[in-house]
Coordinates of C-alpha atoms and ligand atoms in Angstrom, one line a residue:
Chain A
M196 CA -10.1 -7.4 -26.6
A197 CA -8.7 -10.6 -25.8
E198 CA -8.5 -13.6 -24.9
V199 CA -6.2 -14.7 -22.1
R200 CA -5.0 -18.2 -21.5
V201 CA -2.6 -19.6 -18.8
E202 CA -1.0 -23.0 -18.9
N203 CA 0.2 -24.6 -16.4
L204 CA 1.6 -21.8 -14.2
V205 CA 3.5 -23.1 -11.1
K206 CA 4.4 -20.5 -8.9
T207 CA 5.4 -21.3 -5.4
Y208 CA 6.7 -19.5 -1.7
G209 CA 8.9 -21.6 -0.3
A210 CA 7.5 -24.9 0.2
A211 CA 3.9 -23.8 -0.7
R212 CA 2.4 -24.2 -4.0
A213 CA 0.3 -20.9 -4.6
L214 CA -0.1 -22.1 -7.8
D215 CA -0.1 -26.2 -8.9
E216 CA -0.4 -26.3 -13.2
V217 CA -3.1 -24.0 -13.3
T218 CA -4.4 -24.1 -17.6
L219 CA -8.0 -22.3 -18.2
D220 CA -9.1 -20.0 -21.2
F221 CA -10.5 -16.7 -20.1
P222 CA -13.0 -16.3 -23.5
D223 CA -12.9 -13.2 -25.7
G224 CA -15.1 -10.4 -24.2
G225 CA -16.0 -12.5 -21.6
F226 CA -16.7 -11.8 -17.4
F227 CA -14.3 -14.9 -15.8
G228 CA -15.6 -15.0 -11.6
L229 CA -12.1 -17.0 -9.7
L230 CA -13.5 -18.1 -6.7
G231 CA -12.2 -20.0 -3.5
P232 CA -11.5 -19.9 -0.1
S233 CA -8.6 -17.5 1.5
G234 CA -5.3 -18.4 0.5
S235 CA -6.3 -20.2 -2.5
G236 CA -4.4 -18.5 -5.3
K237 CA -6.7 -16.1 -7.2
T238 CA -4.7 -12.7 -6.0
T239 CA -1.5 -14.9 -7.0
L240 CA -3.3 -16.1 -10.3
L241 CA -4.2 -12.4 -11.2
R242 CA -1.0 -11.1 -11.0
A243 CA 0.7 -13.5 -12.7
I244 CA -1.7 -12.7 -15.7
A245 CA -0.7 -8.6 -14.6
G246 CA 2.6 -9.7 -14.6
F247 CA 3.5 -8.6 -11.2
V248 CA 3.7 -12.3 -9.6
L249 CA 6.5 -14.3 -12.3
P250 CA 5.4 -17.6 -12.4
E251 CA 8.3 -20.7 -12.5
T252 CA 6.6 -22.7 -14.8
G253 CA 4.1 -21.9 -17.5
R254 CA 2.7 -19.6 -20.1
V255 CA 0.7 -16.6 -20.4
L256 CA -1.0 -15.6 -23.4
I257 CA -3.1 -12.9 -24.1
A258 CA -4.4 -12.1 -27.8
D259 CA -2.3 -16.0 -28.4
E260 CA 0.8 -14.0 -27.7
P261 CA 3.0 -15.1 -25.3
V262 CA 4.0 -12.4 -22.3
E263 CA 6.2 -14.3 -20.5
N264 CA 9.1 -12.0 -20.9
V265 CA 6.5 -8.1 -21.4
P266 CA 7.2 -6.1 -18.7
V267 CA 3.4 -5.3 -16.0
E268 CA 3.3 -2.1 -18.4
K269 CA 3.3 -2.8 -21.7
R270 CA 0.8 -6.3 -20.9
G271 CA -2.2 -3.6 -22.5
I272 CA -4.0 -4.5 -19.3
G273 CA -6.2 -2.6 -17.2
M274 CA -6.5 -3.1 -13.3
V275 CA -8.9 -2.5 -10.5
F276 CA -7.5 -3.0 -6.6
Q277 CA -9.1 -3.8 -3.8
N278 CA -8.2 -0.4 -2.0
Y279 CA -9.0 1.1 -5.3
A280 CA -4.7 3.1 -5.3
L281 CA -6.3 6.0 -6.4
F282 CA -3.4 9.1 -6.5
P283 CA -4.0 10.8 -3.7
N284 CA -2.1 14.0 -5.3
M285 CA -4.3 13.9 -8.5
T286 CA -7.8 15.0 -9.3
V287 CA -10.3 12.1 -10.5
A288 CA -10.0 13.4 -14.2
E289 CA -6.0 13.8 -13.4
N290 CA -6.3 10.5 -11.9
I291 CA -8.0 8.9 -15.3
A292 CA -6.1 10.1 -17.5
F293 CA -2.5 9.1 -16.1
G294 CA -2.4 6.0 -18.3
L295 CA -3.3 8.8 -21.7
D296 CA -0.3 10.9 -20.7
V297 CA 2.0 8.3 -20.4
R298 CA 1.1 6.7 -23.7
K299 CA 1.6 10.9 -25.0
V300 CA -2.1 10.9 -26.3
G301 CA -2.8 14.7 -27.6
A302 CA -4.5 16.8 -25.4
A303 CA -8.4 17.4 -27.0
E304 CA -7.9 13.9 -27.3
K305 CA -7.8 13.6 -23.9
K306 CA -9.7 15.2 -23.0
R307 CA -12.7 13.6 -25.1
R308 CA -11.4 10.4 -23.5
V309 CA -11.5 10.9 -19.7
T310 CA -14.9 12.7 -20.3
E311 CA -16.1 9.8 -22.4
A312 CA -14.6 7.4 -19.5
L313 CA -16.6 9.9 -16.9
D314 CA -19.9 9.4 -18.1
L315 CA -19.6 5.8 -18.9
V316 CA -19.3 5.9 -15.0
Q317 CA -22.2 8.5 -14.4
L318 CA -19.3 10.6 -12.5
G319 CA -19.3 13.7 -15.2
A320 CA -19.4 15.9 -12.3
F321 CA -16.8 15.1 -10.2
G322 CA -13.1 15.7 -12.3
A323 CA -12.6 18.2 -10.8
R324 CA -12.2 16.1 -7.0
K325 CA -9.6 14.8 -4.8
P326 CA -9.8 11.3 -4.9
H327 CA -10.5 11.6 -0.5
Q328 CA -13.4 13.6 -1.1
L329 CA -15.0 11.0 -2.7
S330 CA -17.6 8.3 -1.2
G331 CA -16.2 4.7 -1.1
G332 CA -18.5 3.4 -4.4
Q333 CA -17.4 7.1 -6.0
R334 CA -13.5 5.7 -5.8
Q335 CA -14.8 2.3 -6.8
R336 CA -16.3 4.1 -10.0
V337 CA -13.0 6.4 -10.8
A338 CA -10.9 2.7 -10.6
M339 CA -12.8 0.9 -13.0
A340 CA -13.1 4.3 -15.6
R341 CA -9.0 4.6 -15.3
A342 CA -8.7 1.0 -15.6
I343 CA -10.6 0.6 -18.8
V344 CA -10.1 4.7 -20.6
T345 CA -6.3 3.2 -22.1
R346 CA -9.2 0.8 -23.6
P347 CA -7.0 -2.4 -22.1
R348 CA -7.4 -6.0 -23.9
V349 CA -7.7 -7.2 -20.0
L350 CA -9.5 -5.7 -17.0
L351 CA -8.6 -7.3 -14.2
L352 CA -10.7 -7.0 -10.5
D353 CA -8.9 -8.2 -7.3
E354 CA -12.0 -8.0 -4.6
P355 CA -13.0 -4.5 -6.1
L356 CA -16.0 -4.5 -4.3
S357 CA -15.0 -6.2 -0.9
A358 CA -14.5 -2.6 1.0
L359 CA -18.2 -1.5 0.3
D360 CA -21.5 -2.2 2.6
K361 CA -23.7 -4.8 1.3
A362 CA -26.5 -2.3 -0.4
L363 CA -23.7 -0.9 -2.5
R364 CA -22.2 -3.6 -3.3
V365 CA -25.4 -5.0 -5.2
D366 CA -25.7 -1.5 -6.9
M367 CA -22.1 -1.6 -7.8
Q368 CA -22.1 -5.1 -9.1
I369 CA -24.8 -4.4 -11.6
E370 CA -23.1 -1.6 -12.4
L371 CA -20.0 -3.5 -13.2
K372 CA -22.0 -5.7 -15.4
R373 CA -23.3 -2.5 -17.3
I374 CA -20.1 -0.7 -18.1
Q375 CA -18.2 -4.6 -19.2
R376 CA -21.4 -5.1 -21.4
E377 CA -20.9 -1.6 -22.9
I378 CA -17.2 -2.1 -24.1
G379 CA -17.5 -5.7 -24.4
I380 CA -14.0 -5.7 -22.5
T381 CA -12.5 -9.4 -21.2
T382 CA -12.5 -9.5 -17.7
I383 CA -11.4 -11.5 -14.9
F384 CA -12.8 -11.3 -11.8
V385 CA -12.1 -12.3 -7.8
T386 CA -13.7 -12.8 -5.1
H387 CA -14.6 -14.6 -2.5
D388 CA -18.7 -14.0 -2.5
Q389 CA -19.9 -17.2 -4.0
E390 CA -23.7 -15.1 -4.0
E391 CA -21.9 -12.5 -6.0
A392 CA -19.2 -14.7 -8.5
L393 CA -22.8 -16.4 -9.7
T394 CA -24.3 -13.4 -10.1
L395 CA -22.0 -11.7 -12.5
S396 CA -19.5 -14.1 -14.3
D397 CA -20.4 -15.7 -17.6
R398 CA -17.6 -18.6 -16.3
I399 CA -16.2 -19.6 -13.2
G400 CA -13.0 -20.8 -12.4
I401 CA -13.1 -22.4 -8.2
L402 CA -9.2 -22.4 -7.0
K403 CA -8.2 -24.3 -3.7
D404 CA -5.1 -24.8 -2.7
G405 CA -3.5 -23.6 -6.2
R406 CA -5.3 -25.7 -7.8
L407 CA -8.1 -25.5 -10.7
I408 CA -10.7 -28.0 -9.0
R409 CA -13.6 -26.8 -11.8
H410 CA -15.0 -24.3 -13.8
G411 CA -17.4 -23.8 -16.5
P412 CA -20.9 -22.0 -16.4
P413 CA -22.3 -20.7 -13.0
R414 CA -25.7 -22.7 -13.4
E415 CA -23.2 -25.7 -14.7
V416 CA -21.4 -26.0 -11.8
Y417 CA -23.7 -24.7 -9.4
D418 CA -26.3 -27.4 -10.7
D419 CA -23.6 -30.4 -11.1
P420 CA -20.7 -29.6 -8.7
R421 CA -19.0 -33.6 -9.6
D422 CA -17.0 -33.0 -6.1
S423 CA -17.4 -32.7 -2.6
F424 CA -15.3 -29.6 -2.4
T425 CA -17.3 -27.3 -4.7
A426 CA -20.7 -28.9 -3.7
T427 CA -19.4 -27.6 -0.2
F428 CA -17.8 -24.6 -1.4
L429 CA -20.0 -23.3 -4.0
G430 CA -23.5 -24.5 -2.4
D431 CA -23.0 -25.3 1.7
A432 CA -23.9 -28.1 0.5
R433 CA -24.5 -31.5 2.8
I434 CA -22.3 -34.1 1.7
F435 CA -23.8 -38.0 2.4
S436 CA -21.5 -41.4 2.1
G437 CA -22.5 -44.8 2.7
T438 CA -22.5 -47.5 0.8
R439 CA -24.5 -48.4 -2.6
E440 CA -27.1 -50.6 -3.0
A441 CA -29.9 -51.9 -5.6
D442 CA -32.1 -49.5 -4.6
G443 CA -30.4 -46.3 -2.8
L444 CA -28.0 -45.2 -0.6
R445 CA -27.4 -46.8 2.7
L446 CA -26.0 -44.6 4.9
A447 CA -23.9 -45.3 8.1
D448 CA -27.3 -45.0 10.9
G449 CA -29.1 -47.2 8.5
T450 CA -31.2 -45.3 7.1
L451 CA -31.9 -46.1 2.9
V452 CA -32.0 -42.8 0.6
P453 CA -33.5 -43.7 -2.3
G454 CA -33.2 -43.0 -6.1
A455 CA -29.5 -42.3 -4.8
Q456 CA -26.8 -43.2 -7.7
G457 CA -23.5 -43.3 -5.9
A458 CA -21.9 -43.9 -2.6
T459 CA -21.7 -40.2 -2.2
I460 CA -24.9 -37.3 -2.4
A461 CA -24.4 -33.9 -1.9
V462 CA -28.1 -32.0 -1.0
R463 CA -28.1 -28.6 -0.5
P464 CA -29.3 -26.4 2.3
E465 CA -32.6 -24.6 0.2
N466 CA -33.6 -28.0 -0.7
F467 CA -34.3 -29.5 2.6
Q468 CA -37.8 -28.8 4.4
L469 CA -38.6 -29.5 8.4
S470 CA -40.7 -31.3 10.0
A471 CA -42.4 -31.5 13.7
S472 CA -43.7 -35.0 12.4
E473 CA -43.1 -37.8 10.0
P474 CA -43.0 -36.4 6.1
N475 CA -44.0 -38.6 3.4
A476 CA -40.3 -37.1 0.8
P477 CA -39.2 -40.5 0.4
C478 CA -36.0 -38.9 1.8
R479 CA -35.9 -38.5 5.4
L480 CA -34.0 -38.6 8.3
R481 CA -34.2 -38.2 11.8
A482 CA -32.1 -35.5 13.9
H483 CA -32.4 -32.6 15.9
L484 CA -32.7 -29.4 15.9
V485 CA -30.1 -27.0 17.3
Q486 CA -30.3 -23.6 16.1
K487 CA -33.5 -21.8 15.1
I488 CA -31.5 -18.6 13.1
F489 CA -33.6 -15.6 12.1
G490 CA -32.3 -13.6 9.2
G491 CA -35.7 -11.6 8.1
A492 CA -37.3 -13.2 5.0
L493 CA -34.9 -16.3 5.1
G494 CA -34.4 -18.3 7.8
T495 CA -31.6 -20.8 8.7
C496 CA -31.7 -23.7 11.3
L497 CA -28.6 -25.4 12.4
L498 CA -29.1 -29.2 13.1
D499 CA -27.0 -32.3 14.1
W500 CA -26.9 -35.3 12.7
Q501 CA -24.9 -38.4 13.6
G502 CA -22.5 -35.7 15.5
E503 CA -22.4 -34.2 12.2
V504 CA -23.8 -30.3 11.2
I505 CA -26.7 -29.9 8.8
K506 CA -27.5 -26.6 7.3
V507 CA -30.9 -25.9 6.3
V508 CA -32.2 -22.6 4.7
G509 CA -35.7 -21.4 4.1
R510 CA -39.0 -19.4 4.5
D511 CA -38.1 -17.9 7.9
A512 CA -42.6 -18.4 7.6
D513 CA -41.8 -21.8 7.0
F514 CA -39.4 -22.8 10.6
R515 CA -42.0 -21.1 13.1
A516 CA -44.3 -24.4 13.8
L517 CA -41.4 -25.7 14.7
P518 CA -39.2 -26.0 18.0
E519 CA -36.4 -24.0 19.4
S520 CA -35.0 -27.6 19.6
G521 CA -35.3 -30.9 20.2
P522 CA -35.9 -33.7 17.4
V523 CA -37.1 -32.9 13.5
W524 CA -37.5 -34.6 10.7
V525 CA -35.4 -33.4 7.9
S526 CA -36.5 -34.4 4.2
W527 CA -36.2 -34.2 0.8
Q528 CA -37.4 -34.6 -2.6
P529 CA -34.8 -37.4 -4.2
E530 CA -34.0 -35.6 -7.0
H531 CA -31.9 -33.1 -5.0
S532 CA -30.3 -36.0 -4.8
V533 CA -26.9 -34.9 -6.6
T534 CA -24.2 -37.5 -6.9
I535 CA -20.5 -36.9 -6.8
S536 CA -17.5 -38.1 -6.3
P537 CA -15.7 -37.8 -2.8
Chain B
M357 CA -2.6 13.9 44.9
S358 CA 0.9 11.7 44.5
N359 CA -0.3 11.8 41.4
G360 CA -0.2 15.8 41.0
F361 CA 3.1 15.9 43.4
L362 CA 4.8 13.9 40.0
A363 CA 3.2 16.0 37.4
H364 CA 4.6 18.9 39.0
L365 CA 7.8 16.7 39.5
G366 CA 7.5 15.8 36.0
R367 CA 7.4 20.3 34.8
A368 CA 10.2 20.9 37.2
Y369 CA 12.4 18.4 35.1
V370 CA 11.8 20.1 32.0
G371 CA 12.1 23.3 32.9
L372 CA 15.9 22.5 34.3
I373 CA 16.5 20.8 30.8
L374 CA 15.6 23.8 29.0
F375 CA 17.0 26.4 31.1
F376 CA 20.8 24.3 29.9
L377 CA 19.4 24.2 27.1
Y378 CA 18.8 27.5 26.2
A379 CA 20.2 29.8 29.1
P380 CA 23.3 30.3 28.0
I381 CA 22.2 30.7 24.1
L382 CA 20.1 33.8 25.5
V383 CA 22.8 35.7 27.8
M384 CA 24.5 35.1 24.2
A385 CA 21.8 37.1 22.4
A386 CA 21.3 39.2 25.3
M387 CA 24.9 40.2 25.4
S388 CA 24.7 40.4 21.1
L389 CA 22.4 43.6 21.9
N390 CA 24.1 44.7 25.0
A391 CA 26.6 48.2 24.0
S392 CA 29.6 47.5 26.1
E393 CA 32.2 45.7 24.5
F394 CA 33.1 43.7 28.5
Y395 CA 29.7 42.5 28.3
Q396 CA 29.2 45.1 31.4
L397 CA 26.1 45.7 33.6
P398 CA 23.6 47.2 33.5
F399 CA 22.6 46.0 29.9
R400 CA 22.1 49.1 27.5
G401 CA 20.3 48.2 23.9
S402 CA 22.6 48.6 20.9
T403 CA 22.5 47.2 17.2
E404 CA 25.9 48.4 17.5
W405 CA 27.6 44.5 17.3
Y406 CA 25.3 44.2 14.1
A407 CA 25.7 47.0 12.1
R408 CA 29.6 45.9 12.4
L409 CA 29.2 42.6 11.0
W410 CA 27.7 44.1 7.6
H411 CA 31.5 45.7 7.8
N412 CA 34.0 42.7 8.6
G413 CA 34.8 41.4 5.0
E414 CA 35.7 38.3 6.7
I415 CA 32.7 37.3 8.5
L416 CA 30.8 38.2 5.5
S417 CA 33.0 35.9 3.0
A418 CA 33.1 33.3 5.6
A419 CA 28.4 33.3 5.7
W420 CA 28.8 33.4 2.3
R421 CA 30.8 30.6 2.1
S422 CA 29.1 28.7 4.6
V423 CA 25.7 29.5 2.5
W424 CA 26.7 28.5 -0.5
I425 CA 28.1 25.0 0.2
A426 CA 25.7 23.7 2.5
V427 CA 23.0 24.8 -0.8
I428 CA 25.4 22.3 -3.1
V429 CA 25.4 20.3 -0.5
T430 CA 22.0 19.7 0.3
L431 CA 21.0 19.9 -3.6
I432 CA 23.2 16.9 -3.9
A433 CA 22.7 15.7 -0.9
T434 CA 19.0 15.4 -0.9
T435 CA 19.0 14.1 -4.6
L436 CA 21.7 11.0 -4.0
G437 CA 19.4 9.9 -0.6
T438 CA 15.9 10.4 -2.3
A439 CA 17.1 7.7 -5.2
A440 CA 19.1 5.8 -2.7
S441 CA 15.7 5.6 -0.8
V442 CA 13.4 5.1 -3.4
A443 CA 16.0 2.3 -4.6
L444 CA 15.9 0.9 -1.1
F445 CA 11.8 0.7 -0.6
R446 CA 11.5 -0.8 -4.2
H447 CA 14.0 -3.3 -4.5
D448 CA 14.7 -5.8 -2.1
F449 CA 18.6 -7.6 -2.9
R450 CA 21.2 -9.3 -0.6
G451 CA 23.0 -7.3 1.5
K452 CA 19.7 -5.1 2.0
R453 CA 19.7 -5.3 5.6
V454 CA 23.3 -4.6 6.0
L455 CA 23.5 -2.3 3.6
Q456 CA 20.4 -0.1 5.5
V457 CA 22.7 -0.6 8.8
L458 CA 25.7 0.9 6.9
L459 CA 23.8 3.8 7.2
F460 CA 23.5 5.1 10.9
P461 CA 27.3 4.5 12.0
P462 CA 27.8 8.1 10.0
I463 CA 25.2 9.8 12.6
A464 CA 27.2 7.9 15.9
I465 CA 30.4 8.4 15.1
P466 CA 31.8 11.6 16.5
W467 CA 33.2 13.8 14.2
L468 CA 36.3 14.8 14.7
I469 CA 36.9 10.9 14.0
T470 CA 35.6 10.8 11.0
G471 CA 37.4 14.4 10.2
T472 CA 40.0 13.0 10.8
A473 CA 39.2 10.0 8.4
M474 CA 38.5 11.7 5.1
L475 CA 41.6 14.1 6.2
I476 CA 43.7 11.2 5.7
F477 CA 41.5 9.6 2.6
F478 CA 41.8 12.7 0.6
F479 CA 45.0 13.2 0.8
G480 CA 45.4 9.2 0.5
I481 CA 43.6 9.9 -3.3
G482 CA 45.7 13.0 -3.8
L483 CA 42.6 14.7 -3.2
G484 CA 43.8 16.8 -0.5
R485 CA 42.4 20.4 1.7
G486 CA 40.2 22.7 -0.3
T487 CA 36.4 22.9 -1.1
P488 CA 35.8 20.2 -3.3
A489 CA 37.1 17.8 -0.5
V490 CA 34.7 20.0 2.2
I491 CA 31.5 19.2 -0.5
I492 CA 32.4 15.7 -0.7
G493 CA 32.6 15.5 3.5
H494 CA 29.1 17.1 4.1
V495 CA 27.3 15.0 1.2
A496 CA 28.7 12.3 3.1
L497 CA 27.6 13.5 6.6
A498 CA 24.3 14.5 5.1
L499 CA 23.6 11.4 3.0
P500 CA 22.2 9.2 6.2
Y501 CA 19.9 12.1 7.8
V502 CA 18.2 12.4 4.5
I503 CA 17.9 8.9 3.7
V504 CA 16.8 8.2 6.7
V505 CA 13.8 10.3 6.7
V506 CA 12.8 10.1 3.1
S507 CA 12.5 6.7 4.4
A508 CA 10.2 7.2 6.7
R509 CA 8.2 9.0 4.7
L510 CA 8.6 6.7 2.0
A511 CA 7.0 3.7 4.7
T512 CA 3.7 5.3 4.8
F513 CA 3.1 4.4 1.3
D514 CA 1.1 2.2 -0.3
R515 CA 3.0 0.7 -2.9
T516 CA -0.2 -0.6 -4.7
L517 CA 0.3 3.1 -5.9
E518 CA 3.3 1.8 -7.6
E519 CA 1.4 -0.9 -9.1
A520 CA -1.7 0.8 -10.6
A521 CA 0.5 3.0 -12.1
R522 CA 2.5 0.3 -13.6
S523 CA -0.3 -1.0 -15.3
L524 CA -1.7 1.8 -16.4
G525 CA 1.6 1.8 -19.0
A526 CA 3.8 3.7 -16.9
T527 CA 7.9 3.3 -17.0
P528 CA 9.6 3.0 -13.6
W529 CA 10.7 6.8 -14.2
Q530 CA 7.5 8.1 -14.7
I531 CA 6.0 6.3 -11.5
T532 CA 8.7 8.3 -9.6
R533 CA 8.0 11.5 -11.4
A534 CA 4.2 11.4 -10.9
V535 CA 3.1 9.7 -8.1
T536 CA 6.3 8.4 -5.5
V537 CA 7.6 11.9 -5.5
P538 CA 4.2 13.8 -4.8
W539 CA 4.0 11.8 -2.2
I540 CA 7.7 11.7 -0.1
L541 CA 7.7 15.3 -1.0
P542 CA 7.4 16.7 2.8
G543 CA 10.3 14.2 3.4
I544 CA 12.3 15.4 0.5
I545 CA 11.6 19.0 1.9
A546 CA 12.9 17.8 5.3
G547 CA 15.7 15.9 4.2
G548 CA 17.0 18.9 2.3
L549 CA 16.3 21.3 5.4
F550 CA 18.8 18.6 7.9
A551 CA 20.9 18.3 5.1
F552 CA 21.5 22.2 4.7
A553 CA 21.6 22.2 8.9
V554 CA 24.4 19.5 9.0
S555 CA 26.1 21.3 6.0
F556 CA 25.9 25.0 7.6
D557 CA 26.7 24.5 11.2
Q558 CA 29.4 21.7 10.4
F559 CA 33.1 22.4 12.3
V560 CA 34.9 19.5 12.9
V561 CA 35.1 18.2 9.1
S562 CA 34.8 21.7 7.6
Y563 CA 38.2 22.4 10.0
F564 CA 40.0 19.7 8.9
L565 CA 39.5 19.8 5.2
S566 CA 39.1 23.4 4.4
E567 CA 42.0 26.0 3.3
P568 CA 43.6 28.1 5.2
G569 CA 41.9 31.3 4.2
D570 CA 38.9 30.2 2.7
T571 CA 37.4 29.4 5.9
T572 CA 33.6 28.6 6.5
L573 CA 31.6 30.4 9.2
P574 CA 31.8 28.1 12.4
V575 CA 35.4 27.9 11.5
L576 CA 35.9 31.4 11.4
I577 CA 34.5 32.2 14.8
Y578 CA 36.2 29.1 16.2
T579 CA 39.6 31.1 15.4
S580 CA 38.7 33.9 16.0
I581 CA 37.6 33.2 19.4
R582 CA 40.9 32.3 20.1
K583 CA 42.1 35.6 19.1
G584 CA 39.6 37.2 21.7
F585 CA 36.3 37.2 22.7
T586 CA 33.9 40.2 20.8
P587 CA 30.1 41.0 20.8
E588 CA 30.4 40.8 17.0
I589 CA 30.6 36.4 17.4
N590 CA 27.5 37.0 19.7
A591 CA 25.8 38.6 17.2
I592 CA 26.4 36.1 13.7
S593 CA 26.0 33.8 17.2
T594 CA 23.3 34.4 17.5
I595 CA 21.8 34.8 13.5
I596 CA 22.9 31.6 13.0
I597 CA 21.0 29.9 16.2
A598 CA 17.7 31.6 15.2
L599 CA 19.0 30.4 11.4
S600 CA 19.0 26.9 12.5
M601 CA 16.2 26.6 14.2
G602 CA 14.3 28.4 12.3
I603 CA 15.3 25.4 10.3
M604 CA 14.7 22.5 12.5
L605 CA 11.5 23.9 13.3
L606 CA 9.8 23.9 9.2
A607 CA 11.8 20.3 9.2
A608 CA 10.3 19.2 12.2
R609 CA 7.0 20.3 10.3
Y610 CA 7.8 18.3 7.0
S611 CA 8.8 15.4 8.3
N612 CA 5.7 15.0 10.8
F613 CA 2.8 16.8 10.3
G614 CA 3.6 17.3 6.2
G615 CA 1.7 14.2 4.8
E616 CA -2.1 15.3 5.9
R617 CA -2.4 18.7 4.0
Ligands
ATP1498 N1 4.7 -12.3 -1.5 C1 4.5 -13.8 -0.9 N2 5.4 -14.4 -0.3 C2 5.0 -15.7 0.1 N3 3.8 -16.2 0.1 C3 3.0 -15.6 -1.0 C4 3.3 -14.5 -1.2 N4 1.8 -14.0 -2.0 C5 0.9 -15.3 -1.5 N5 1.6 -16.1 -1.0 C6 1.1 -17.6 -0.7 O1 0.4 -17.8 -1.9 C7 -0.8 -18.7 -1.4 C8 -1.8 -17.8 -2.2 O2 -2.0 -16.5 -2.1 P1 -3.2 -15.6 -2.4 O3 -2.7 -14.1 -1.8 O4 -3.0 -15.7 -3.7 O5 -4.5 -16.6 -2.1 P2 -6.1 -15.7 -2.4 O6 -6.8 -16.8 -3.1 O7 -6.1 -14.5 -3.1 O8 -6.6 -15.1 -0.8 P3 -7.4 -14.2 -0.3 O9 -9.1 -15.0 -0.4 O10 -7.0 -14.7 1.7 O11 -6.8 -13.0 -0.9 C9 -0.9 -18.4 -0.1 O12 -1.1 -19.4 0.9 C10 0.1 -17.0 0.6 O13 0.3 -17.3 1.7
MG1499 MG1 -6.1 -12.4 -2.8

């Protein structure tokens, strides 16, 4: 197990910066979720830690030891790929044993560790199968077992669950977290699924255009996004800006948002209420309901306000009284106005 | 209706092609089984010409020579060709595309010209005619075939498998042996079969580069025909054709369907 640290990493492809001065600590034994829109540099950062990508400048340290000149095969990492990358010509047990074979681990020791790894991922009876005889979730587990059987210092996962369907993905999230806790390995996990990152991680980092925008414990980042990108990316929040006044924020249309502390605030979709008649809540806007989207227990309403879209998420039952479209009131409590930098 | 007509026309066209390709071969095969030395009809079946082959020391030694030269050429060309394909697949370097394009002309340039060039070259460097020259010449001719076939198979190889193996601590050589080669094995086998066929069927380059007396089978057949045509030649030619077609069928099987076994 080891702490991983990257310092001032820069990687350019042509004119584009895939990584732009990224400095970040991945604590020992922690589960770190890397988030960001497509093309933000998540994979590049992970591959720089693995050694597949060589940054132009900056350092990568594993257990305080610089590894820029250490090739991938000597970095002591375990990696799980999005498509699992199981060796098709080998059985499940042979796949798992591969890392031990190249290390010339003795037969008895090898057998013991392969069995242990198979048990850890609950695939004890599948050792003799070929990868193509497994389901997606089972392949995922084999890939995990293969990556950890060599007792790597760091486990790197690049969207390992994205090829699974939703129900299986939730199962595998729980599974992944259990395995990670059991062996206590430093884990760095790339995902484009915000919810997945928030659920699994002890800490998250948000990348945008190769730059690290924000990092910290998930709840802290979620509750206090500080900047508009984090607020919209992580919480899907609506941003309101206007001019700061003594008793609140004056929006462009003249509405006063009482209690707001800055010139820009964010409000998350689950904190809005909708009503047909004027509500009592101090923060309220008159908007136009454009669309109601049914989604089971939770529903979504899309509203038009001053030519911008406001997204509202709530219990479907609460939306039933509203018309399909037409003028509605949007309201929220002052404590849900989160001050951010523009 | 016009569709049906076109389909008939298409079938007739394919039939005609096959007829012109195979009729001479079938006639030759039939004549190798005809008792008459002068191709006289009516046909009287006989395996005499095949039996005589066994007592023709010249043909036997030429056949043996062709086989062992082809085996050596296959081993060398397959090894070098596979290594080259893997290197071309793994590494990006300046001039890679140029190199890949340069691999094709030896397939397209007439063998007569390649043979002449090789002869001049081998005399120029002092190697001259002889078995080493024949083997080097055959390897040079067979190599592009191996590289093309193995590279085609490599194109279906999932690069992340090599990355996964590396992340597990494998050195490039261990990756090649345990991951890459098992995947491209059908391509290697097909490439090897092509190399064998190129060498075994090679006439022009062998004719130019072999010393008098040390002939391979195709060269011997050519010189025998000039002396006089015997049904023995039909017999040995029929055997060669059967062998070559068998090899090509195997190669086709490995290069096309080898993956999904
Ligand atoms: N080999 C490469 N050659 C050129 N550009 C590249 C290469 N790899 C990545 N890039 C560029 O670098 C940027 C970051 O890519 P990266 O793959 O790290 O993004 P990502 O955050 O993993 O995105 P996604 O969520 O789509 O996987 C992108 O703009 C991408 O186009
Ligand atoms: Mg990616």
